[in-house]
Short mmCIF file of C-alpha atoms and ligand atoms in Angstrom, two decimals:
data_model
loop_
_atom_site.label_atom_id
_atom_site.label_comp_id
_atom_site.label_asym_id
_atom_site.label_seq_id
_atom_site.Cartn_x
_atom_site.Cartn_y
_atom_site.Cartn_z
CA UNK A 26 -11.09 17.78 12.27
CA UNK A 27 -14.21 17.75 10.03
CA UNK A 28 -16.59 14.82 9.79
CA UNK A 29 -16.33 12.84 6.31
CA UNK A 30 -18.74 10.90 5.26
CA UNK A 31 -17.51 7.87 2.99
CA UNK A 32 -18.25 5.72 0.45
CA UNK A 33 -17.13 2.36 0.36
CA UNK A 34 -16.14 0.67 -2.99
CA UNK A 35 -15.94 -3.17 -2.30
CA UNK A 36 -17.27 -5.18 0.03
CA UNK A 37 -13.54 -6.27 0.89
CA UNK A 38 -11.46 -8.17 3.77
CA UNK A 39 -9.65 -4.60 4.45
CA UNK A 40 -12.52 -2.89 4.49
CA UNK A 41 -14.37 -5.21 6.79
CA UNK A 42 -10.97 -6.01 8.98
CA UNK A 43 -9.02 -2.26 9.23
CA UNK A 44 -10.41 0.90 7.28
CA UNK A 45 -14.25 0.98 8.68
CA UNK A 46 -12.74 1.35 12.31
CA UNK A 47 -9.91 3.51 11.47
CA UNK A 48 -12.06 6.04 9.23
CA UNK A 49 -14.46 5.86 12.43
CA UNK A 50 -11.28 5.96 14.69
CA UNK A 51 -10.78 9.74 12.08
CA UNK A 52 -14.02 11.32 12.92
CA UNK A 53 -15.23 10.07 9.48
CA UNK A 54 -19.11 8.32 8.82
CA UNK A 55 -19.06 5.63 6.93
CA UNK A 56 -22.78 5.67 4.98
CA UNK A 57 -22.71 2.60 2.81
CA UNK A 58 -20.92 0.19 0.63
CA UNK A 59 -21.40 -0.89 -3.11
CA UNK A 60 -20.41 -4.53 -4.05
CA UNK A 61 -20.85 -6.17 -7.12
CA UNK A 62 -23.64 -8.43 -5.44
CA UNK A 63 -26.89 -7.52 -3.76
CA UNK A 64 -27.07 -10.28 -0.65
CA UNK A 65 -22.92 -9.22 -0.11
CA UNK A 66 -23.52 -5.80 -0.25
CA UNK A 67 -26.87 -5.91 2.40
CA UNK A 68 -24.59 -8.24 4.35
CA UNK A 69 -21.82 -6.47 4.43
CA UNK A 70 -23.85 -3.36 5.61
CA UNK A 71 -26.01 -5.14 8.30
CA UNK A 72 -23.07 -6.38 9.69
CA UNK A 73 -21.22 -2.85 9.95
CA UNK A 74 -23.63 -0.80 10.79
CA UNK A 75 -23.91 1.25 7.21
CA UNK A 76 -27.47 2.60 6.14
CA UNK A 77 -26.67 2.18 2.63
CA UNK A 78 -26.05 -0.80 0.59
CA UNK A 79 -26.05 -0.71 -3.45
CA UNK A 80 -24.76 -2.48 -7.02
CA UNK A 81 -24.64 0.57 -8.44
CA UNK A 82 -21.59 2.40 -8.62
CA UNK A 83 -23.58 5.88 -10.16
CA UNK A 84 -26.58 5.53 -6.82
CA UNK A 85 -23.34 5.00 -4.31
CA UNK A 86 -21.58 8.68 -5.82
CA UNK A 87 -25.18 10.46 -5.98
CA UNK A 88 -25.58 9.84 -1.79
CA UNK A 89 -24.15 13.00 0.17
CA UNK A 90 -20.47 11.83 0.64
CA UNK A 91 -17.60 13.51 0.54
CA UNK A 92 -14.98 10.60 -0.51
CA UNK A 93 -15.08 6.99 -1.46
CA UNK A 94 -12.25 4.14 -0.30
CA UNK A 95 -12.44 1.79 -2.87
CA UNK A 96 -10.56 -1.83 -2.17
CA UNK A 97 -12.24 -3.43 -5.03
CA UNK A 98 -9.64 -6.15 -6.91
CA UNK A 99 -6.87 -4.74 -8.16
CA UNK A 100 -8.11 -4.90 -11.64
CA UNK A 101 -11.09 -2.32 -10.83
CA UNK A 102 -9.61 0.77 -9.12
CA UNK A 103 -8.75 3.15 -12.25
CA UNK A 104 -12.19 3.23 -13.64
CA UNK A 105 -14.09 3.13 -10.18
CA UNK A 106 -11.49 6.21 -8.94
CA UNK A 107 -12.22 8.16 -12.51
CA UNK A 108 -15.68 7.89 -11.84
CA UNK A 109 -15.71 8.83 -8.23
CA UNK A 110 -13.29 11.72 -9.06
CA UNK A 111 -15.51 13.16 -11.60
CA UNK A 112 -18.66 13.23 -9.64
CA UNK A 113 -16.74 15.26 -7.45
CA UNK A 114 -15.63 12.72 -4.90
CA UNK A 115 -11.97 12.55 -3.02
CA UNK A 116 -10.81 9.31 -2.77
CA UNK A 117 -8.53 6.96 -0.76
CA UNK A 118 -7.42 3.83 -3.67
CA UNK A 119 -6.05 0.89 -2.57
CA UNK A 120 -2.77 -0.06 -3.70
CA UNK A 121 -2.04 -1.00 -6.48
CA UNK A 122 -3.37 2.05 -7.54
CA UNK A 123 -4.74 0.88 -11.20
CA UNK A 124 -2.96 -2.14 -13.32
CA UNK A 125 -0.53 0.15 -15.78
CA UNK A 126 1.53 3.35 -14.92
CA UNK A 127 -0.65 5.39 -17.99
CA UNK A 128 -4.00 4.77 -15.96
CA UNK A 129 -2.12 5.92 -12.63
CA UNK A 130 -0.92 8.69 -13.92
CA UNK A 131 -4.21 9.46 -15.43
CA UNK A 132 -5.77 9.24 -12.05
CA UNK A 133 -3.19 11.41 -10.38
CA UNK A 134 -3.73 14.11 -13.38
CA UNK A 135 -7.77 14.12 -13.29
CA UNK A 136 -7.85 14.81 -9.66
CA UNK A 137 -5.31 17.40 -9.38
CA UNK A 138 -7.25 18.96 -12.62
CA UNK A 139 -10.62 18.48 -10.24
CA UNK A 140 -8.77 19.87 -7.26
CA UNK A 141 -9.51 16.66 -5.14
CA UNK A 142 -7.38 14.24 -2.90
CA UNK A 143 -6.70 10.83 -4.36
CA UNK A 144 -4.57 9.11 -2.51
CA UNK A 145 -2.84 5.20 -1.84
CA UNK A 146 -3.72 3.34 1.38
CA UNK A 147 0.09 2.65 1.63
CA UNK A 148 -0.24 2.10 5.08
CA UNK A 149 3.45 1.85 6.06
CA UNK A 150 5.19 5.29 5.14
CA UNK A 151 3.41 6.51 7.64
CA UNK A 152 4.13 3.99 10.31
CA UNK A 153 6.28 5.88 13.22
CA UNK A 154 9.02 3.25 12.69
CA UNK A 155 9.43 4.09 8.74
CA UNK A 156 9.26 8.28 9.76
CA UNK A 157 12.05 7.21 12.54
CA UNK A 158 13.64 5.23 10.03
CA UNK A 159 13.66 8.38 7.44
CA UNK A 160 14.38 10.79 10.46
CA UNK A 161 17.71 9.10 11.34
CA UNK A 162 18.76 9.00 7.57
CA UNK A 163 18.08 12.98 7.26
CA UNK A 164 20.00 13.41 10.32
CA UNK A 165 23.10 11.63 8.87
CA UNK A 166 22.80 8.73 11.93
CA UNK A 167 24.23 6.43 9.42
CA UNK A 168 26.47 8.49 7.08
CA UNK A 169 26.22 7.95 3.47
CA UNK A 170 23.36 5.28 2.63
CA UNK A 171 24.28 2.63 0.40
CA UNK A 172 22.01 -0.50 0.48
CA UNK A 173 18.82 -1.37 1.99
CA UNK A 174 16.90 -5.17 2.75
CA UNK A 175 13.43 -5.35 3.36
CA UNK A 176 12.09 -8.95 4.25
CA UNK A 177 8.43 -9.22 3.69
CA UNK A 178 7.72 -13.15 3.53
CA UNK A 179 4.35 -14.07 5.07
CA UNK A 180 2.54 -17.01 5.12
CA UNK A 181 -1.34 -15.78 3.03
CA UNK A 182 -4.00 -16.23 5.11
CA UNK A 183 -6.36 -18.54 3.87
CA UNK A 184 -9.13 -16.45 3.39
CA UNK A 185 -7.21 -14.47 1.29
CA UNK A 186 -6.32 -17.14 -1.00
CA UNK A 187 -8.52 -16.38 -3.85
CA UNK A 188 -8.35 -13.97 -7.22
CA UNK A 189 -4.69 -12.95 -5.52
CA UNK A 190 -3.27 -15.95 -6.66
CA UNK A 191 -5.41 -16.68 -9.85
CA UNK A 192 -4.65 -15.57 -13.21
CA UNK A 193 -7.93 -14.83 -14.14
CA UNK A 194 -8.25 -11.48 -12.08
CA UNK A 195 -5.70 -8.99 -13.82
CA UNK A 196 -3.63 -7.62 -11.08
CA UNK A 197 -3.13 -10.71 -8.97
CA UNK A 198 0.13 -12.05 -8.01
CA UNK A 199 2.87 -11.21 -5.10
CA UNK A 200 4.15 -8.56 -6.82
CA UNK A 201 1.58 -6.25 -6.75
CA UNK A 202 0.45 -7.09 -3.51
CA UNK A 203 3.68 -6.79 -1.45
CA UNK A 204 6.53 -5.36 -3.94
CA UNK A 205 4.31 -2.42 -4.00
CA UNK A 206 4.06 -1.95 -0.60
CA UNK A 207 7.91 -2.33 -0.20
CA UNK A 208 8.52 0.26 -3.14
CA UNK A 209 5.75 2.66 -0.91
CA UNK A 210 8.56 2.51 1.77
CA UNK A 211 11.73 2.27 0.26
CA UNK A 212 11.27 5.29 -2.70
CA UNK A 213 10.66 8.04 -0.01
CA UNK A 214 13.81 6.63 1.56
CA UNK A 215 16.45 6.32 -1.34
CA UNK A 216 14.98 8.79 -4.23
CA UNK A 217 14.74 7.80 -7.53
CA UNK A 218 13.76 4.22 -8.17
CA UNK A 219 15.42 3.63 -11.90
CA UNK A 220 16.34 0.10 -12.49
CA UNK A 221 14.44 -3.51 -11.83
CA UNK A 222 15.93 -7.21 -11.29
CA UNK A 223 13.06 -9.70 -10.41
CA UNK A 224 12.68 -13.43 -10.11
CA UNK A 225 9.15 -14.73 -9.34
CA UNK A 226 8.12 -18.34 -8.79
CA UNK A 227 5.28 -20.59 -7.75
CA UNK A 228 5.84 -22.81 -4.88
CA UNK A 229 3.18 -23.42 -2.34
CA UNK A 230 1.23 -26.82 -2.88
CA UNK A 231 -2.05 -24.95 -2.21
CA UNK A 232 -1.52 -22.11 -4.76
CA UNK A 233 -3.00 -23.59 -8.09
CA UNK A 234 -4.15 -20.40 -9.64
CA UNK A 235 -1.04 -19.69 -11.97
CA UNK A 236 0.20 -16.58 -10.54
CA UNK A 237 3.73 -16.30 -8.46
CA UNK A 238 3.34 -16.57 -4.74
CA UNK A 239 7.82 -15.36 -4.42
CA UNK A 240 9.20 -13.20 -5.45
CA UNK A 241 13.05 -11.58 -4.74
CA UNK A 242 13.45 -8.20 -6.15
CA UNK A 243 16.41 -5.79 -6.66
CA UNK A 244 16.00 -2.47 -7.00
CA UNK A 245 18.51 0.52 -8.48
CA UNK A 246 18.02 4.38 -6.74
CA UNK A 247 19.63 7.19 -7.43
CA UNK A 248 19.78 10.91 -6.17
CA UNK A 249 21.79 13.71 -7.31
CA UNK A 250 24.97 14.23 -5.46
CA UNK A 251 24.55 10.85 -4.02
CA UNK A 252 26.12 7.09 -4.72
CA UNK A 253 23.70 5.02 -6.26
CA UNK A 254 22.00 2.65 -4.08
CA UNK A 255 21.03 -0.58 -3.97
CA UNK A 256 17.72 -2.35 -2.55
CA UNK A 257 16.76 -5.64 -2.16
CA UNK A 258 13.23 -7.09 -1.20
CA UNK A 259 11.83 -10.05 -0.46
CA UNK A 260 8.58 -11.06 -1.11
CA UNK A 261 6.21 -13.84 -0.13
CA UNK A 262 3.06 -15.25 0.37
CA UNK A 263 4.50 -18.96 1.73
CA UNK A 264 6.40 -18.15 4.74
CA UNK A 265 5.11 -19.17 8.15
CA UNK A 266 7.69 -18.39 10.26
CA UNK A 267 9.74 -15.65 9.24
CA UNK A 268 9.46 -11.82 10.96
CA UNK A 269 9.53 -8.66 8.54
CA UNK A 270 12.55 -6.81 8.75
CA UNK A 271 13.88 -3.62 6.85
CA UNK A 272 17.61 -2.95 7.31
CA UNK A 273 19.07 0.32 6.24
CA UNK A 274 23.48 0.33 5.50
CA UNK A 275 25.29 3.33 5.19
CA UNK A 276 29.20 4.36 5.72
CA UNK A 277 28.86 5.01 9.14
CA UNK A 278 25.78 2.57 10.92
CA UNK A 279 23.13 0.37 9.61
CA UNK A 280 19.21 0.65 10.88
CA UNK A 281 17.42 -2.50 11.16
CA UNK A 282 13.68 -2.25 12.09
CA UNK A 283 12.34 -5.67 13.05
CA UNK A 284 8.03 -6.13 12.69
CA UNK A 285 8.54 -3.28 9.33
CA UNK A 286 6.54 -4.81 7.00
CA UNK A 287 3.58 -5.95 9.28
CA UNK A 288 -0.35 -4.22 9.61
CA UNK A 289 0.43 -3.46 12.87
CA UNK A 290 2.24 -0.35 14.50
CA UNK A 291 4.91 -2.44 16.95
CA UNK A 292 8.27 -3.14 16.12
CA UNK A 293 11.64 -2.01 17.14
CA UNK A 294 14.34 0.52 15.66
CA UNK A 295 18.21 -0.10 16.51
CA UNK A 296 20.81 1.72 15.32
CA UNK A 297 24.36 0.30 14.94
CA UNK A 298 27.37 2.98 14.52
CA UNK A 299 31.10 2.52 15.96
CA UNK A 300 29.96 3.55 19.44
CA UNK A 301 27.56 0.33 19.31
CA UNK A 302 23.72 -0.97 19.16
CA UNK A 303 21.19 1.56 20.37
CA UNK A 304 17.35 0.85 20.51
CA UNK A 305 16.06 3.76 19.39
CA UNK A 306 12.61 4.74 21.09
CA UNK A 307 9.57 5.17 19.00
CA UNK A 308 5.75 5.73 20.06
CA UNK A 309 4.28 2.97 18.37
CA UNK A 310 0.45 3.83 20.23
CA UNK A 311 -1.41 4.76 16.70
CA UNK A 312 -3.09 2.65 14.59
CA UNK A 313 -1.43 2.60 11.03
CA UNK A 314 -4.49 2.61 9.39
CA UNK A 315 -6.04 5.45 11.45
CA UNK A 316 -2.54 7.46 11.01
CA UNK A 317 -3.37 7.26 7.18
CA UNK A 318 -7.31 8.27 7.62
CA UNK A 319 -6.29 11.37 9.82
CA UNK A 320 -4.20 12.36 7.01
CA UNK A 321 -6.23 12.19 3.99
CA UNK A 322 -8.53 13.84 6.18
CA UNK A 323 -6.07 16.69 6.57
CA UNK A 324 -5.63 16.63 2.97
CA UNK A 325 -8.95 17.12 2.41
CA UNK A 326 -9.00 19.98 4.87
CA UNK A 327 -5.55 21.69 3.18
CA UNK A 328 -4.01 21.59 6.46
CA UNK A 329 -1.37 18.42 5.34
CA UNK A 330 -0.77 15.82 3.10
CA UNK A 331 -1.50 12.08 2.27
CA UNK A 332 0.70 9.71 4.04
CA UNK A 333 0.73 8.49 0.36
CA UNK A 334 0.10 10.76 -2.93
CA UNK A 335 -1.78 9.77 -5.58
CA UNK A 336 2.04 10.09 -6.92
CA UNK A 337 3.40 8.10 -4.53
CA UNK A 338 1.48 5.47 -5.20
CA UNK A 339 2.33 5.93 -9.17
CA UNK A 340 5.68 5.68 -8.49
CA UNK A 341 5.05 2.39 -6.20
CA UNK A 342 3.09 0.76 -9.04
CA UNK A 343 6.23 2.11 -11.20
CA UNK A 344 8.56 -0.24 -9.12
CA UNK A 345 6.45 -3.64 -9.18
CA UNK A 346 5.21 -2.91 -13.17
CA UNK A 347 9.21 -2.98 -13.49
CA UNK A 348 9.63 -6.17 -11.22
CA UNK A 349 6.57 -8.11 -12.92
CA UNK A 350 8.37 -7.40 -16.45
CA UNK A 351 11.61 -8.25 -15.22
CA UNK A 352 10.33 -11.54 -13.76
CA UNK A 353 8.44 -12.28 -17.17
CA UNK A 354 11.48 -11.36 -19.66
CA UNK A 355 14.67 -12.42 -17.14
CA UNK A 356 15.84 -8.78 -17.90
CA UNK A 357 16.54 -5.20 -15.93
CA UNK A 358 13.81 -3.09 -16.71
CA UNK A 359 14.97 0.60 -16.49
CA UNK A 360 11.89 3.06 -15.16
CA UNK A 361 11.60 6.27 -16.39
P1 NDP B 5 -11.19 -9.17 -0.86
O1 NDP B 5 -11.04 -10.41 -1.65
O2 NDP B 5 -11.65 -9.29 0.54
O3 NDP B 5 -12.16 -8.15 -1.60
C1 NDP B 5 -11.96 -7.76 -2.93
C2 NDP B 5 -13.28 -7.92 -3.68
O4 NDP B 5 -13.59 -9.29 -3.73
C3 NDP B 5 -14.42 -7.22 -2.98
O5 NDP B 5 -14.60 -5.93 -3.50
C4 NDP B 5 -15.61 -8.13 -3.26
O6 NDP B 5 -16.34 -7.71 -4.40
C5 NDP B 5 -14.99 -9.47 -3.62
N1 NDP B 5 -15.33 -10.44 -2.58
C6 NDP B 5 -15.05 -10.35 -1.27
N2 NDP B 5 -15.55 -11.43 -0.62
C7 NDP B 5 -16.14 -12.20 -1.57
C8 NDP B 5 -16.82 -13.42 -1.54
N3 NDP B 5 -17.01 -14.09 -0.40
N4 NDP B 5 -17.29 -13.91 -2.69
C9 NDP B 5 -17.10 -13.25 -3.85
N5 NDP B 5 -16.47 -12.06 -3.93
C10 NDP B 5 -16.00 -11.55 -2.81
O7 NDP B 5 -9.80 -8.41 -0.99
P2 NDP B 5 -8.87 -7.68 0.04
O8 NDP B 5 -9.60 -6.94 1.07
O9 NDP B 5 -7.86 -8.62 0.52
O10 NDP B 5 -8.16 -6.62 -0.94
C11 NDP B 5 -8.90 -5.58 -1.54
C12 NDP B 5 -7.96 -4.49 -2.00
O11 NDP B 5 -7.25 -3.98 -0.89
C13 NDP B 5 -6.89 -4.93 -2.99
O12 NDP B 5 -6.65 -3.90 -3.90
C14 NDP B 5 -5.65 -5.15 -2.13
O13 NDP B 5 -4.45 -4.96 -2.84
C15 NDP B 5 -5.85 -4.09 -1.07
N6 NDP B 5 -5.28 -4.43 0.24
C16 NDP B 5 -4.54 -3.47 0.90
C17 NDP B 5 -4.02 -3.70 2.12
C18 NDP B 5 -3.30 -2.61 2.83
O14 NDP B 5 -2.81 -2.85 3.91
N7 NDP B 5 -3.22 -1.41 2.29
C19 NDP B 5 -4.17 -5.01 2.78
C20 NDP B 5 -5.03 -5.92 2.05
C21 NDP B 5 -5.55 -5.63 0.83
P3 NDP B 5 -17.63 -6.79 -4.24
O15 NDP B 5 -17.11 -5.50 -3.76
O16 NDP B 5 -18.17 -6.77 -5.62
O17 NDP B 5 -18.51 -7.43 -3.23
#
């Protein structure tokens, strides 16, 4: 596997906390970061070892890299990725991939018109327990799927609770945060996401920025030559006790994975059919970060593909666009 050397846009809590390790843990270099402020940006490189630190956005894409991970705010991905795309750059976008499906999709077009690798950081599709979870499906382990669950209620951290929950950052807000990430699991799983049914409140005491910290979400797939199916999620930034779970019904078993929806790799797979509860075994040794940095690496190689497409992600962003609407108008919104 070759050696990239990256680019990091924002000096961010995921960059600091996961992706620096697991592009190292790839074979990648990381050179140097550009923040929006001088002392963060030195600080931010002193502390990780990076020779470069910058403001500037056009210095950062003239160093000798060959991609950029940008986990700016939400509200700052589309025109960061356009601009690292057209000097030539691949590049690894956090989710939510930009803050409307027209940007997205204009980020997905330029780079397959550049011939480069843009991908989400949707770190859970390729978690071993989500390719198990798609593996048994495939292989008909549950029949005929007809409804899936995914509980994703966490309590924020409190570092994190800044332009997430304000209104003042565009892009903030559970929605885009987790819904997305649910959608990045559940749309490879049940085909076309179509229909939307969201309520979102505000309910933790120490959440004054304005934006919804819950949010429950129902979601309407189809596939041809299948029953429609029906998903539910549940997202939250204000529960302290609750684990992540996705759960998986067909005609003939259900899947539940408990520890789905977390940052780490564990959890556990059982499969319930007529002849009873199995625990189905799963390596769960890789990092989930790394397992997405080896394969944007191989993407960038042509020997495989993101664990999430720049179309992936589109379609994820699709999905929580629809939810946030739906929670703002009390209506179904119908994706196209
Ligand atoms: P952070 O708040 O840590 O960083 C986002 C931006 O905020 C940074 O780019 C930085 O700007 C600015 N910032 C950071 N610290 C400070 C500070 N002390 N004072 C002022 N500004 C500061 O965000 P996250 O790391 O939580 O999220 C970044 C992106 O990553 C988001 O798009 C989020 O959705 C995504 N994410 C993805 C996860 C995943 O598992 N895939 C998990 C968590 C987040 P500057 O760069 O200008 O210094």
């Amino acid at each position: 596997m070759s050696t990239l050397k990256w680019g990091l846009i924002g000096a961010s809590d995921i960059a600091a906390t996961r992706v620096i390790d697991a592009i190292r843990s790839s074979g990648g270099h990381v050179e140097g970061v550009v923040s929006g402020s001088a002392g963060r940006a030195d600080e931010f490189a002193a502390v990780h070892g990076l020779h470069y630190a910058t403001t500037d956005l056009d210095e950062l894409l003239g160093w000798d890299i060959d991609a950029v991970y940008i986990s700016s705010t939400n509200d700052k991905h589309f025109d960061q990725a356009c601009r690292a795309l057209r000097a030539g750059k691949h590049v690894l976008c956090e989710k939510p991939l930009a803050l409307t499906a027209d940007e997205a999709e204009t980020m997905v077009k330029l780079a397959e018109e550049l011939g480069l690798v843009l991908a989400a950081n949707h770190h859970l599709p390729g978690s071993p327990l989500h390719a198990k979870v798609r593996e048994l499906v495939t292989d008909g382990a549950i029949g005929t799927v007809l409804s899936a669950k995914v509980a994703h209620a966490v309590l924020l951290p409190q570092r994190l609770r800044g332009w997430r929950l304000g209104q003042s950052t565009p892009g903030s807000g559970v929605i885009l945060d987790i819904t997305c990430h649910d959608a990045s699991v559940l749309n490879p799983l049940l085909g076309n996401p179509v229909a939307v049914t969201a309520v979102a409140v505000q309910q933790a005491e120490w959440n004054t920025g304005g934006q919804a910290d819950a949010a429950m979400t129902v979601i309407r797939y189809e596939q041809d030559g299948k029953p429609p199916v029906l998903a539910q999620t549940h997202d939250s930034f204000t529960v302290g006790y609750a684990e992540t779970c996705l759960e998986v019904h067909g005609t003939d078993g259900t899947i539940k994975v408990i520890d789905a929806m977390t940052q780490d790799t564990k959890g556990q797979v059982l499969l319930t059919t007529k002849t009873g509860i199995r625990d189905v075994e799963v390596d769960c040794s890789d990092d989930l970060y790394v397992i997405g940095l080896r394969a944007f690496t191989a993407a960038v190689e042509g020997t495989g593909t993101p664990t999430a497409t720049g179309r992936d992600g589109l379609v994820a962003l699709k999905v929580a666009l629809a939810a946030e609407e739906s929670a703002t108008t009390g209506r179904t919104v119908h994706i196209n």
